[in-house]
Coordinates of C-alpha atoms in Angstrom, one line a residue:
X1 CA -24.5 -3.8 -6.7
X2 CA -26.0 -3.9 -10.1
X3 CA -29.6 -3.3 -9.1
X4 CA -28.7 -0.5 -6.8
X5 CA -26.5 1.4 -9.6
X6 CA -29.6 2.1 -11.6
X7 CA -31.1 3.5 -8.3
X8 CA -28.1 5.6 -7.7
X9 CA -28.0 7.1 -11.3
X10 CA -31.3 8.7 -10.3
X11 CA -29.7 10.4 -7.3
X12 CA -28.9 14.2 -7.5
X13 CA -26.4 14.4 -4.6
X14 CA -24.5 12.0 -2.1
X15 CA -23.2 12.7 1.3
X16 CA -20.7 11.1 3.3
X17 CA -21.2 11.8 6.8
X18 CA -18.3 10.8 9.1
X19 CA -17.2 11.5 12.7
X20 CA -14.7 13.6 11.5
X21 CA -15.7 15.2 8.4
X22 CA -18.8 15.6 6.1
X23 CA -18.5 15.5 2.6
X24 CA -21.1 16.4 -0.3
X25 CA -21.0 15.5 -4.0
X26 CA -23.7 17.3 -6.1
X27 CA -24.3 15.5 -9.5
X28 CA -22.7 17.7 -12.1
X29 CA -20.9 20.0 -10.1
X30 CA -18.7 17.5 -8.1
X31 CA -17.6 17.8 -4.3
X32 CA -19.0 20.8 -3.0
X33 CA -18.6 20.3 0.8
X34 CA -15.6 19.1 2.7
X35 CA -15.7 20.3 6.4
X36 CA -15.4 19.0 9.8
X37 CA -18.7 17.4 11.2
X38 CA -18.8 20.3 14.0
X39 CA -21.4 22.7 15.0
X40 CA -21.4 25.3 17.7
X41 CA -24.8 26.6 19.1
X42 CA -25.6 29.3 21.5
X43 CA -27.1 27.2 24.6
X44 CA -29.1 30.4 25.8
X45 CA -31.2 30.7 22.5
X46 CA -30.8 27.7 20.5
X47 CA -29.3 29.5 17.7
X48 CA -26.4 28.0 15.6
X49 CA -23.2 30.2 15.8
X50 CA -20.8 28.4 13.4
X51 CA -20.3 25.0 11.4
X52 CA -17.3 23.2 9.8
X53 CA -13.7 24.7 10.1
X54 CA -14.4 27.8 12.4
X55 CA -16.9 25.5 14.7
X56 CA -13.6 23.1 15.0
X57 CA -11.5 26.0 16.0
X58 CA -13.8 27.1 18.6
X59 CA -13.3 23.7 20.5
X60 CA -11.9 24.3 23.9
X61 CA -12.0 28.1 23.4
X62 CA -15.7 28.9 24.2
X63 CA -17.6 30.6 27.0
X64 CA -20.1 28.7 29.0
X65 CA -23.4 29.3 27.2
X66 CA -21.6 28.2 23.9
X67 CA -21.4 24.5 23.2
X68 CA -19.6 23.0 20.4
X69 CA -21.0 19.6 19.2
X70 CA -20.5 16.7 16.9
X71 CA -23.8 15.2 15.6
X72 CA -22.3 12.4 14.1
X73 CA -20.4 9.8 16.2
X74 CA -18.7 6.6 15.2
X75 CA -20.0 7.2 11.3
X76 CA -23.7 7.4 12.7
X77 CA -26.0 10.3 13.3
X78 CA -26.6 10.6 17.1
X79 CA -28.5 14.1 16.5
X80 CA -30.7 14.2 13.7
X81 CA -31.9 17.8 14.0
X82 CA -28.3 19.4 14.6
X83 CA -27.1 17.1 11.8
X84 CA -29.7 18.8 9.4
X85 CA -29.0 22.2 10.5
X86 CA -25.3 21.6 10.0
X87 CA -25.8 20.2 6.6
X88 CA -27.9 23.1 5.5
X89 CA -25.2 25.7 6.6
X90 CA -22.6 23.9 4.9
X91 CA -24.4 23.3 1.4
X92 CA -25.3 27.2 1.5
X93 CA -28.4 29.0 0.1
X94 CA -27.0 28.7 -3.5
X95 CA -26.6 25.0 -3.5
X96 CA -29.8 24.6 -1.6
X97 CA -31.9 26.5 -4.0
X98 CA -30.6 24.4 -6.8
X99 CA -31.3 21.1 -5.3
X100 CA -35.0 22.3 -4.3
X101 CA -35.6 22.8 -8.1
X102 CA -35.2 19.2 -8.7
X103 CA -38.9 17.7 -9.3
X104 CA -38.1 14.5 -7.2
X105 CA -35.1 15.0 -5.1
X106 CA -33.1 11.9 -4.5
X107 CA -30.2 11.5 -2.3
X108 CA -27.5 8.7 -1.5
X109 CA -25.6 8.3 1.7
X110 CA -22.7 6.3 3.0
X111 CA -23.3 3.9 6.0
X112 CA -20.7 1.9 8.0
X113 CA -20.6 -1.8 7.2
X114 CA -23.4 -3.7 9.4
X115 CA -25.0 -0.5 10.4
X116 CA -27.9 -1.4 12.7
X117 CA -31.4 -0.3 11.4
X118 CA -31.5 2.7 13.9
X119 CA -28.4 4.2 12.4
X120 CA -29.7 3.7 8.8
X121 CA -33.0 5.3 9.8
X122 CA -31.1 8.2 11.2
X123 CA -29.2 8.7 8.1
X124 CA -32.2 8.5 5.7
X125 CA -34.3 11.1 8.2
X126 CA -31.2 13.5 8.4
X127 CA -31.4 13.8 4.5
X128 CA -35.2 13.6 4.2
X129 CA -35.1 16.9 6.5
X130 CA -33.0 18.5 3.5
X131 CA -35.9 17.7 1.0
X132 CA -34.9 14.3 -0.3
X133 CA -38.0 12.2 -1.5
X134 CA -35.8 9.2 -1.6
X135 CA -32.7 8.1 0.1
X136 CA -30.4 5.4 -1.0
X137 CA -28.0 3.8 1.3
X138 CA -24.4 2.3 0.2
X139 CA -22.0 0.4 2.3
X140 CA -18.9 2.7 2.7
X141 CA -16.6 -0.2 2.0
X142 CA -18.3 -0.5 -1.6
X143 CA -18.1 3.2 -2.0
X144 CA -14.5 3.6 -0.9
X145 CA -13.3 0.9 -3.1
X146 CA -15.2 2.2 -6.1
X147 CA -13.7 5.9 -5.5
X148 CA -10.3 4.5 -5.2
X149 CA -10.2 2.6 -8.6
X150 CA -10.2 -0.8 -7.4
X151 CA -11.9 -3.2 -9.9
X152 CA -14.5 -4.5 -7.5
X153 CA -16.7 -5.8 -10.2
X154 CA -14.2 -8.6 -11.5
X155 CA -13.9 -12.1 -9.9
X156 CA -10.6 -11.2 -8.3
X157 CA -10.0 -10.4 -4.7
X158 CA -9.5 -6.9 -3.6
X159 CA -9.1 -5.9 0.1
X160 CA -9.8 -2.4 1.1
X161 CA -9.2 -0.8 4.7
X162 CA -11.2 2.4 5.4
X163 CA -9.6 4.0 8.2
X164 CA -11.9 6.3 9.9
X165 CA -11.8 8.7 13.0
X166 CA -13.9 6.4 15.2
X167 CA -13.7 3.0 13.5
X168 CA -11.7 0.9 11.1
X169 CA -13.5 -1.1 8.3
X170 CA -11.9 -4.1 6.6
X171 CA -13.4 -6.1 3.6
X172 CA -12.3 -8.4 0.9
X173 CA -14.3 -7.7 -2.4
X174 CA -15.4 -9.9 -5.4
X175 CA -17.8 -9.8 -8.3
X176 CA -18.9 -6.3 -6.9
X177 CA -19.8 -7.6 -3.4
X178 CA -18.3 -8.0 0.0
X179 CA -17.1 -11.7 0.6
X180 CA -16.1 -10.9 4.3
X181 CA -15.8 -7.8 6.5
X182 CA -14.8 -6.8 9.8
X183 CA -15.8 -3.6 11.7
X184 CA -13.0 -2.7 14.3
X185 CA -14.1 0.3 16.8
X186 CA -10.7 1.8 16.8
X187 CA -9.8 4.5 14.5
X188 CA -7.8 7.8 14.5
X189 CA -9.3 9.1 17.7
X190 CA -8.2 5.9 19.6
X191 CA -4.6 6.8 18.4
X192 CA -5.1 10.6 19.5
X193 CA -6.5 9.3 22.9
X194 CA -3.6 7.1 23.7
X195 CA -1.0 9.7 22.9
X196 CA -3.0 12.2 25.3
X197 CA -3.0 9.7 27.9
X198 CA 0.7 8.9 27.5
X199 CA 1.8 12.5 27.9
X200 CA -0.7 13.0 30.9
X201 CA 0.6 9.8 32.8
X202 CA 4.4 9.8 31.9
X203 CA 5.0 13.7 31.5
X204 CA 1.9 15.2 33.7
X205 CA 1.2 17.2 30.6
X206 CA -2.3 18.1 29.3
X207 CA -2.7 18.8 25.6
X208 CA -5.0 21.4 24.2
X209 CA -7.6 19.8 22.1
X210 CA -6.3 20.8 18.8
X211 CA -2.4 19.5 19.5
X212 CA -2.7 16.0 18.9
X213 CA -2.7 16.1 15.0
X214 CA 0.4 18.2 15.1
X215 CA 2.2 16.0 17.3
X216 CA 1.3 12.9 14.9
X217 CA 2.7 15.2 12.1
X218 CA 6.1 15.8 14.2
X219 CA 6.8 12.0 13.8
X220 CA 7.2 13.0 10.3
X221 CA 7.0 10.5 7.4
X222 CA 8.4 7.6 9.3
X223 CA 6.4 8.0 12.3
X224 CA 5.5 4.8 13.8
X225 CA 9.0 3.3 12.6
X226 CA 12.2 3.7 14.5
X227 CA 13.5 5.6 11.3
X228 CA 11.5 8.7 12.5
X229 CA 12.9 11.5 14.8
X230 CA 14.3 10.6 18.2
X231 CA 12.3 13.3 19.9
X232 CA 10.1 16.0 19.6
X233 CA 9.2 19.0 21.7
X234 CA 5.5 19.3 22.9
X235 CA 3.7 22.4 24.3
X236 CA 1.0 21.8 26.9
X237 CA -0.4 22.6 30.2
X238 CA 1.2 21.2 33.7
X239 CA -1.4 18.9 35.4
X240 CA -0.2 20.1 38.7
X241 CA 0.2 23.7 38.5
X242 CA -2.0 24.6 35.7
X243 CA 0.9 26.6 33.8
X244 CA 2.1 26.4 30.5
X245 CA 5.1 24.0 30.0
X246 CA 7.3 22.5 27.2
X247 CA 8.7 18.9 27.5
X248 CA 10.8 16.7 25.1
X249 CA 9.2 13.5 24.2
X250 CA 10.8 10.5 23.4
X251 CA 9.0 9.3 20.2
X252 CA 9.9 5.6 20.7
X253 CA 7.8 5.8 23.8
X254 CA 4.8 7.6 21.8
X255 CA 5.4 4.4 19.4
X256 CA 4.8 2.3 22.2
X257 CA 1.9 4.0 23.7
X258 CA -0.1 3.6 20.4
X259 CA 0.6 0.1 19.8
X260 CA -2.6 -1.0 21.5
X261 CA -5.1 0.5 19.1
X262 CA -3.0 -0.5 16.2
X263 CA -2.8 -4.2 17.5
X264 CA -6.5 -4.2 17.4
X265 CA -6.4 -3.4 13.6
X266 CA -4.0 -5.9 12.9
X267 CA -5.9 -8.6 14.8
X268 CA -9.0 -7.7 12.5
X269 CA -7.0 -8.1 9.3
X270 CA -5.9 -11.6 10.6
X271 CA -9.7 -12.3 11.0
X272 CA -10.8 -11.2 7.7
X273 CA -8.1 -13.4 5.9
X274 CA -8.8 -16.4 8.3
X275 CA -12.5 -16.1 7.2
X276 CA -11.7 -15.5 3.3
X277 CA -11.7 -18.5 0.7
X278 CA -8.1 -19.5 0.2
X279 CA -8.1 -18.6 -3.8
X280 CA -9.0 -15.0 -2.9
X281 CA -6.3 -14.7 0.0
X282 CA -3.8 -16.0 -2.8
X283 CA -5.0 -12.9 -4.8
X284 CA -4.3 -10.7 -2.0
X285 CA -0.7 -11.9 -1.9
X286 CA 0.0 -10.0 -4.9
X287 CA -2.4 -7.1 -4.7
X288 CA -2.1 -6.5 -1.0
X289 CA -4.5 -4.0 1.0
X290 CA -5.6 -0.7 -0.1
X291 CA -5.7 1.9 2.9
X292 CA -8.2 4.7 2.5
X293 CA -9.7 7.3 5.0
X294 CA -8.3 10.1 6.6
X295 CA -6.4 8.2 9.3
X296 CA -4.7 6.3 6.6
X297 CA -2.1 9.4 6.4
X298 CA -1.1 8.5 9.7
X299 CA 2.8 8.7 9.1
X300 CA 4.3 5.4 9.0
X301 CA 1.0 3.3 9.5
X302 CA 1.6 1.5 6.0
X303 CA 4.9 0.5 6.9
X304 CA 3.8 -1.0 10.1
X305 CA 1.2 -3.0 8.5
X306 CA 3.5 -4.2 5.5
X307 CA 5.9 -5.3 8.0
X308 CA 3.2 -7.1 10.3
X309 CA 1.3 -8.7 7.3
X310 CA 4.1 -9.2 4.8
X311 CA 1.5 -8.1 2.2
X312 CA 1.9 -5.2 -0.1
X313 CA 0.2 -2.0 1.3
X314 CA -0.9 0.7 -0.4
X315 CA -2.6 4.4 0.2
X316 CA -4.9 5.9 -2.0
X317 CA -4.2 8.9 -4.0
X318 CA -6.8 10.9 -2.1
X319 CA -7.6 8.5 0.6
X320 CA -9.8 11.0 2.7
X321 CA -12.4 11.5 0.0
X322 CA -12.6 8.2 -1.7
X323 CA -15.9 7.2 -0.1
X324 CA -17.7 10.3 -1.5
X325 CA -15.7 10.0 -4.9
X326 CA -17.1 6.5 -5.4
X327 CA -20.7 7.7 -4.5
X328 CA -20.1 10.4 -7.1
X329 CA -19.1 8.1 -9.9
X330 CA -22.1 5.8 -9.2
X331 CA -24.2 9.3 -9.3
X332 CA -22.7 10.0 -12.6
X333 CA -23.0 6.8 -14.1
X334 CA -19.3 6.1 -14.5
X335 CA -19.5 2.4 -13.0
X336 CA -21.1 -0.3 -15.3
X337 CA -23.1 -3.2 -13.7
X338 CA -21.9 -6.6 -13.7
X339 CA -24.3 -8.6 -15.7
X340 CA -24.5 -12.1 -14.5
X341 CA -27.3 -13.8 -16.9
X342 CA -28.3 -17.2 -16.4
X343 CA -27.3 -19.6 -18.9
X344 CA -30.1 -21.1 -21.2
X345 CA -30.6 -25.0 -20.5

C-alpha cells in the first residue's frame, strides 16, 4: 500500500465504476459525479440519448428503437466504448476541459477483489479513452476501508463488507493489506430478483422495473426482522390478464424469500473468519464488521448479521460513497504510508 500511495498522489482524478452507480472524484474539487451507470442509445443511429438518472428512468418505458444499457456488470466494464461515452457525458464539458489541461493526466480506479486481468485491462482502457496517460488500480476493499475511516495501517484487525449491487466483498485488513478476503456473487440485485420471483410465483404479479427498491423501503427500518410491518400493499401487473392489480403482501413471506441470497453472505463471513489467524479474530470480536456499499442500507440487514454472527455490525456514515471517498483521500495525500524499515543487524 505504501508503494502505491506515492503513485496515487500524482493522480488527478479517480473513478469508481460500479454496477449500480458511477462516481468520479476530481483532485481539489471533490466528488463531481454520482449517477446511475446507465446509458440509453438510439439503435437506428447509434446516438447517445441519455445517461445517468434520466436514462435509468427510461428503463422499461422506451420504444423499440431506444435501448437502455448498463456498460458495467458485476463491477467490471463489459462495454468499453459505451462506458467511455457515458463517462464523457457524466463529467460534462467543463470538467473534461479542466482535466485536459493537465500535462500528463493520471487516473485511479477501483477494481473488485481478485479481478481477472481482462477486467483490469477493461478498466484501464476505459480511462485511457478519456485521456489518461496512466491509470492506477486500487482494490475496492482497501479504498472502501480508507474511505470509512478504518485504521487499516495499524497491526489490528478490521473487517469490511462491501455490499454492492452485483457482488458482496469481505476482507480482514491489517498493516495496510488484505489478510484474507472473499468475493460472493450475491448483492442487492440478487435480493431484488428473489423478491420479484416470490411475487410472480405466489401472487402472480409482475413488478415494474422501478418497484423493487420502494418495496424494500416499505419494509421500514426493521425490514428483515420480525419487528417490521406485518404487510404492505404492492402494485403491479397481473401475469394472466395483463391488467393492473394491487395485492397485500405478507412481509414475513418476503423475508423468507430473500433468505437464500443472504445465507450466501453469511457463509462468506464464516469462510473469511475460518481462514483468519486467531489473534485477528479476537480483535474482530470487539471491533466487529463495518458495512459499506449501497446495499448496506437494505432495511434490517445489519440486525440480521448481528444476530447471526454475534459480532458488532456497523454501517458507515455514507456507505454508498466510501470507495470513491477513499480514493479521494489517497489522491489528496491525507493517508500516511506505513513505514516498515528493516532493522540494522
